[in-house]
Tab-separated table of C-alpha atoms in Angstrom:
chain	number	residue	atom	x	y	z
A	1	MET	CA	-3.407	24.302	-17.148
A	2	THR	CA	-3.530	20.376	-16.423
A	3	THR	CA	-1.938	19.736	-13.599
A	4	PRO	CA	0.422	16.050	-15.059
A	5	LEU	CA	-0.826	13.058	-14.935
A	6	LEU	CA	2.292	10.878	-13.401
A	7	HIS	CA	2.433	6.444	-13.415
A	8	GLY	CA	4.469	5.314	-10.369
A	9	LEU	CA	7.492	2.801	-11.459
A	10	PRO	CA	7.121	-0.850	-11.785
A	11	PRO	CA	7.726	-2.789	-7.830
A	12	ILE	CA	11.044	-3.892	-6.873
A	13	ILE	CA	9.953	-7.862	-6.334
A	14	ASP	CA	11.217	-11.464	-6.349
A	15	ASP	CA	9.724	-14.786	-5.693
A	16	GLY	CA	11.717	-14.515	-2.348
A	17	ALA	CA	10.125	-11.274	-0.952
A	18	ARG	CA	8.694	-11.759	2.677
A	19	VAL	CA	9.032	-7.593	3.552
A	20	LEU	CA	6.757	-5.195	1.104
A	21	ILE	CA	7.789	-1.535	1.988
A	22	LEU	CA	5.386	1.171	0.594
A	23	GLY	CA	6.044	4.021	-0.264
A	24	ASN	CA	2.846	6.462	-1.556
A	25	MET	CA	3.918	7.619	-4.921
A	26	PRO	CA	8.311	8.066	-6.592
A	27	SER	CA	9.797	11.770	-6.196
A	28	VAL	CA	9.936	14.187	-9.640
A	29	MET	CA	13.111	12.776	-9.603
A	30	SER	CA	12.661	9.510	-9.105
A	31	LEU	CA	10.479	9.454	-11.785
A	32	GLY	CA	12.193	11.194	-14.214
A	33	ALA	CA	16.104	8.572	-12.852
A	34	HIS	CA	13.469	5.711	-13.372
A	35	GLU	CA	14.934	5.355	-10.220
A	36	TYR	CA	12.925	4.540	-6.456
A	37	TYR	CA	14.491	7.164	-4.261
A	38	ALA	CA	16.569	9.489	-6.044
A	39	HIS	CA	16.603	12.142	-3.737
A	40	PRO	CA	19.967	12.878	-1.924
A	41	ARG	CA	18.398	13.246	0.754
A	42	ASN	CA	15.666	11.342	1.242
A	43	ALA	CA	17.098	8.523	3.655
A	44	PHE	CA	16.297	5.107	2.361
A	45	TRP	CA	18.768	4.447	0.362
A	46	ARG	CA	21.267	4.917	3.634
A	47	ILE	CA	18.309	3.332	6.109
A	48	THR	CA	18.504	0.197	3.888
A	49	GLY	CA	21.726	0.193	3.436
A	50	GLU	CA	22.442	0.073	7.263
A	51	ILE	CA	20.239	-2.023	7.845
A	52	VAL	CA	20.697	-5.071	5.333
A	53	GLY	CA	24.724	-4.129	4.501
A	54	PHE	CA	25.293	-2.390	1.353
A	55	ALA	CA	26.856	0.745	0.236
A	56	ALA	CA	23.753	3.723	-0.450
A	57	ASP	CA	25.924	5.015	-2.890
A	58	GLY	CA	26.781	1.798	-4.972
A	59	PRO	CA	25.243	1.980	-8.581
A	60	TYR	CA	21.188	1.132	-7.776
A	61	GLU	CA	21.198	-2.129	-9.183
A	62	ASP	CA	23.348	-2.766	-6.656
A	63	ARG	CA	21.504	-1.404	-4.262
A	64	THR	CA	18.331	-3.455	-5.352
A	65	ALA	CA	19.668	-6.503	-5.708
A	66	ALA	CA	20.853	-5.681	-2.006
A	67	LEU	CA	16.626	-5.674	-1.294
A	68	THR	CA	15.655	-8.767	-3.020
A	69	ALA	CA	18.406	-10.813	-1.588
A	70	HIS	CA	17.394	-10.094	1.779
A	71	GLY	CA	13.862	-10.779	1.303
A	72	ILE	CA	12.289	-7.026	1.142
A	73	ALA	CA	9.953	-5.659	-2.155
A	74	VAL	CA	9.416	-2.221	-2.960
A	75	TRP	CA	6.645	-0.201	-4.860
A	76	ASP	CA	4.094	2.346	-3.614
A	77	VAL	CA	1.415	2.095	-3.554
A	78	LEU	CA	-0.770	4.858	-6.361
A	79	ARG	CA	-0.236	3.792	-10.250
A	80	SER	CA	-0.769	7.196	-11.032
A	81	CYS	CA	-2.328	10.312	-9.854
A	82	ARG	CA	-2.104	14.100	-10.622
A	83	ARG	CA	0.726	16.177	-8.200
A	84	VAL	CA	2.707	18.927	-9.624
A	85	GLY	CA	5.745	18.829	-7.533
A	86	SER	CA	6.612	15.603	-5.473
A	87	LEU	CA	5.366	16.587	-1.739
A	88	ASP	CA	2.575	13.779	-1.199
A	89	SER	CA	0.367	16.923	0.175
A	90	ALA	CA	0.372	18.571	-3.630
A	91	VAL	CA	-1.731	15.035	-4.440
A	92	GLU	CA	-4.856	15.570	-6.103
A	93	PRO	CA	-7.159	13.639	-3.952
A	94	HIS	CA	-10.246	12.236	-7.176
A	95	SER	CA	-6.822	11.787	-9.231
A	96	MET	CA	-5.221	8.857	-7.600
A	97	VAL	CA	-5.109	5.214	-8.285
A	98	ALA	CA	-4.217	2.854	-6.629
A	99	ASN	CA	-1.454	-0.421	-8.121
A	100	ASP	CA	-3.294	-3.389	-8.280
A	101	PHE	CA	-2.342	-5.493	-4.332
A	102	GLY	CA	-4.844	-7.629	-4.868
A	103	GLN	CA	-2.131	-9.706	-7.953
A	104	LEU	CA	0.777	-9.370	-6.035
A	105	PHE	CA	-0.576	-10.692	-3.666
A	106	GLU	CA	-1.507	-13.711	-5.957
A	107	ARG	CA	1.550	-13.443	-7.899
A	108	HIS	CA	3.688	-13.807	-4.377
A	109	PRO	CA	1.988	-14.612	-1.056
A	110	GLN	CA	5.207	-15.197	0.749
A	111	VAL	CA	4.713	-12.169	1.146
A	112	THR	CA	4.091	-11.885	5.067
A	113	ARG	CA	4.470	-8.370	6.608
A	114	VAL	CA	3.898	-4.647	5.172
A	115	PHE	CA	5.674	-1.635	5.580
A	116	PHE	CA	4.494	2.213	5.033
A	117	ASN	CA	7.404	4.355	4.602
A	118	GLY	CA	4.937	7.608	6.061
A	119	ALA	CA	1.646	8.524	6.747
A	120	ALA	CA	0.434	9.660	3.639
A	121	ALA	CA	1.978	6.166	2.027
A	122	GLU	CA	-0.509	3.760	5.036
A	123	LYS	CA	-3.474	6.716	4.514
A	124	ASN	CA	-3.764	5.927	0.619
A	125	PHE	CA	-3.628	2.223	1.535
A	126	ASN	CA	-5.878	2.264	3.749
A	127	ARG	CA	-8.632	4.473	1.436
A	128	LEU	CA	-8.130	2.494	-1.796
A	129	VAL	CA	-7.005	-0.849	-1.669
A	130	ARG	CA	-10.229	-3.535	-1.087
A	131	VAL	CA	-8.004	-6.459	-1.658
A	132	VAL	CA	-6.162	-6.430	2.385
A	133	PRO	CA	-4.949	-9.754	2.443
A	134	ASP	CA	-4.778	-10.670	7.045
A	135	LEU	CA	-0.763	-9.242	7.364
A	136	PRO	CA	1.357	-7.157	10.211
A	137	TYR	CA	1.436	-3.503	9.002
A	138	ARG	CA	2.732	-1.144	10.307
A	139	ARG	CA	4.201	1.924	9.064
A	140	LEU	CA	7.578	3.668	9.789
A	141	PRO	CA	8.927	6.954	9.704
A	142	SER	CA	8.734	8.457	6.061
A	143	THR	CA	12.822	8.927	4.659
A	144	SER	CA	11.816	11.769	2.777
A	145	PRO	CA	14.084	14.955	3.575
A	146	ALA	CA	10.182	16.992	4.324
A	147	GLN	CA	10.270	14.283	7.508
A	148	THR	CA	12.146	16.142	9.795
A	149	MET	CA	12.846	13.846	12.921
A	150	ARG	CA	17.067	12.365	14.040
A	151	TYR	CA	17.990	10.127	11.709
A	152	ALA	CA	18.675	7.951	14.278
A	153	ASP	CA	15.845	7.899	15.441
A	154	LYS	CA	14.299	7.103	11.777
A	155	LEU	CA	17.231	4.335	11.629
A	156	ALA	CA	16.352	2.907	14.691
A	157	ALA	CA	12.384	2.732	13.900
A	158	TRP	CA	13.236	0.755	10.760
A	159	ARG	CA	15.338	-1.547	11.825
A	160	LEU	CA	11.958	-3.654	12.511
A	161	ILE	CA	12.008	-4.559	8.496
A	162	GLY	CA	15.472	-6.831	9.057
A	163	GLU	CA	13.421	-8.856	11.812
A	164	LEU	CA	13.061	-11.298	9.837
Protein backbone atom coordinates (compact mmCIF):
# COMPACT_ATOMS: atom_id res chain seq x y z
CA MET A 1 0.00 0.00 0.00
CA THR A 2 1.33 3.42 -0.95
CA THR A 3 1.72 6.06 1.72
CA PRO A 4 -0.68 8.94 0.99
CA LEU A 5 0.72 12.09 -0.61
CA LEU A 6 -0.39 15.04 1.49
CA HIS A 7 -0.54 18.67 0.37
CA GLY A 8 -0.25 21.55 2.84
CA LEU A 9 -2.34 24.65 3.36
CA PRO A 10 -1.90 28.11 1.83
CA PRO A 11 -0.15 30.68 4.02
CA ILE A 12 -1.97 33.01 6.37
CA ILE A 13 -0.30 36.25 5.34
CA ASP A 14 -1.00 39.79 4.20
CA ASP A 15 1.05 42.85 3.30
CA GLY A 16 1.46 43.79 6.96
CA ALA A 17 3.33 40.61 7.90
CA ARG A 18 6.56 41.22 9.79
CA VAL A 19 6.85 37.87 11.57
CA LEU A 20 6.59 34.46 9.91
CA ILE A 21 5.84 31.36 12.00
CA LEU A 22 6.69 28.10 10.25
CA GLY A 23 5.44 24.67 11.17
CA ASN A 24 6.58 21.53 9.39
CA MET A 25 3.39 20.05 7.84
CA PRO A 26 -0.23 20.28 9.01
CA SER A 27 -1.65 17.35 10.97
CA VAL A 28 -4.25 15.04 9.47
CA MET A 29 -6.90 16.86 11.51
CA SER A 30 -5.72 20.27 10.25
CA LEU A 31 -5.70 19.11 6.64
CA GLY A 32 -9.22 17.71 7.03
CA ALA A 33 -10.48 20.94 8.58
CA HIS A 34 -8.46 23.18 6.20
CA GLU A 35 -7.26 25.04 9.31
CA TYR A 36 -3.82 25.38 10.83
CA TYR A 37 -3.38 23.77 14.26
CA ALA A 38 -6.86 22.22 14.35
CA HIS A 39 -6.00 19.53 16.90
CA PRO A 40 -7.68 20.64 20.16
CA ARG A 41 -4.62 19.70 22.23
CA ASN A 42 -2.20 21.71 20.10
CA ALA A 43 -1.33 24.82 22.12
CA PHE A 44 -0.71 27.14 19.14
CA TRP A 45 -3.99 29.08 19.31
CA ARG A 46 -3.97 29.21 23.10
CA ILE A 47 -0.41 30.57 23.14
CA THR A 48 -0.83 33.07 20.31
CA GLY A 49 -4.20 34.11 21.73
CA GLU A 50 -2.59 34.96 25.07
CA ILE A 51 0.23 36.88 23.40
CA VAL A 52 -1.83 38.78 20.82
CA GLY A 53 -5.09 39.02 22.76
CA PHE A 54 -7.83 36.93 21.15
CA ALA A 55 -10.05 34.03 22.20
CA ALA A 56 -8.28 30.76 21.41
CA ASP A 57 -11.64 29.05 20.97
CA GLY A 58 -13.12 31.76 18.73
CA PRO A 59 -13.93 31.24 15.05
CA TYR A 60 -10.91 30.34 12.92
CA GLU A 61 -11.38 33.43 10.75
CA ASP A 62 -11.26 35.67 13.83
CA ARG A 63 -8.07 34.01 15.10
CA THR A 64 -6.30 34.32 11.75
CA ALA A 65 -7.47 37.93 11.39
CA ALA A 66 -6.06 38.73 14.84
CA LEU A 67 -2.68 37.29 13.87
CA THR A 68 -2.48 39.20 10.60
CA ALA A 69 -3.62 42.40 12.32
CA HIS A 70 -0.57 42.01 14.57
CA GLY A 71 1.82 41.40 11.67
CA ILE A 72 2.06 37.64 12.17
CA ALA A 73 1.98 35.19 9.26
CA VAL A 74 1.70 31.39 9.44
CA TRP A 75 2.83 28.76 6.96
CA ASP A 76 4.59 25.42 6.85
CA VAL A 77 7.96 24.38 5.50
CA LEU A 78 6.55 21.48 3.50
CA ARG A 79 4.27 21.92 0.52
CA SER A 80 3.80 18.16 0.23
CA CYS A 81 5.05 14.88 1.64
CA ARG A 82 4.11 11.27 2.20
CA ARG A 83 3.15 10.49 5.78
CA VAL A 84 0.91 8.10 7.68
CA GLY A 85 -0.66 9.84 10.67
CA SER A 86 0.41 13.24 11.95
CA LEU A 87 3.82 12.79 13.53
CA ASP A 88 6.75 14.61 11.92
CA SER A 89 8.81 11.46 12.48
CA ALA A 90 6.44 9.57 10.13
CA VAL A 91 7.22 11.78 7.12
CA GLU A 92 9.07 9.88 4.39
CA PRO A 93 12.25 11.97 3.96
CA HIS A 94 12.57 11.53 0.18
CA SER A 95 8.97 12.63 -0.37
CA MET A 96 9.38 16.11 1.12
CA VAL A 97 8.86 19.12 -1.15
CA ALA A 98 9.33 22.58 0.35
CA ASN A 99 7.04 25.53 -0.18
CA ASP A 100 8.30 28.33 -2.43
CA PHE A 101 9.96 30.62 0.09
CA GLY A 102 11.78 32.58 -2.60
CA GLN A 103 8.43 33.77 -3.91
CA LEU A 104 7.06 34.40 -0.41
CA PHE A 105 10.01 36.55 0.65
CA GLU A 106 9.95 38.38 -2.70
CA ARG A 107 6.26 39.21 -2.31
CA HIS A 108 6.60 40.05 1.40
CA PRO A 109 9.94 41.81 1.90
CA GLN A 110 8.57 43.37 5.08
CA VAL A 111 8.96 39.99 6.88
CA THR A 112 11.89 40.62 9.20
CA ARG A 113 11.84 37.60 11.54
CA VAL A 114 11.15 33.90 11.17
CA PHE A 115 10.21 31.53 13.97
CA PHE A 116 10.04 27.75 13.70
CA ASN A 117 7.31 25.90 15.57
CA GLY A 118 9.55 23.05 16.69
CA ALA A 119 12.73 21.29 15.63
CA ALA A 120 11.35 19.45 12.59
CA ALA A 121 10.34 22.70 10.89
CA GLU A 122 13.78 24.20 11.47
CA LYS A 123 15.59 21.06 10.33
CA ASN A 124 13.59 20.68 7.13
CA PHE A 125 13.79 24.39 6.30
CA ASN A 126 17.58 24.28 6.61
CA ARG A 127 17.72 21.08 4.56
CA LEU A 128 15.30 21.96 1.75
CA VAL A 129 15.08 25.74 1.33
CA ARG A 130 17.75 27.32 -0.86
CA VAL A 131 16.56 30.94 -1.03
CA VAL A 132 17.13 32.21 2.47
CA PRO A 133 17.22 35.95 3.15
CA ASP A 134 19.55 37.26 5.82
CA LEU A 135 17.00 37.39 8.63
CA PRO A 136 16.95 36.28 12.24
CA TYR A 137 15.65 32.69 12.48
CA ARG A 138 14.73 31.15 15.82
CA ARG A 139 13.34 27.81 16.89
CA LEU A 140 10.55 27.86 19.45
CA PRO A 141 9.26 24.83 21.36
CA SER A 142 6.70 22.87 19.40
CA THR A 143 3.08 23.61 20.31
CA SER A 144 2.21 20.00 19.47
CA PRO A 145 0.76 17.82 22.24
CA ALA A 146 3.66 15.44 21.50
CA GLN A 147 6.03 18.08 22.97
CA THR A 148 5.92 17.41 26.71
CA MET A 149 7.24 20.78 27.89
CA ARG A 150 5.04 22.56 30.43
CA TYR A 151 2.58 25.05 28.94
CA ALA A 152 3.98 27.95 31.00
CA ASP A 153 7.46 27.28 29.61
CA LYS A 154 6.18 27.12 26.03
CA LEU A 155 4.28 30.37 26.52
CA ALA A 156 7.34 32.12 27.97
CA ALA A 157 9.46 31.10 24.96
CA TRP A 158 6.75 32.05 22.46
CA ARG A 159 6.40 35.59 23.87
CA LEU A 160 9.20 36.55 21.46
CA ILE A 161 6.69 36.64 18.59
CA GLY A 162 4.92 39.56 20.22
CA GLU A 163 8.05 41.67 20.53
CA LEU A 164 7.70 43.69 17.35
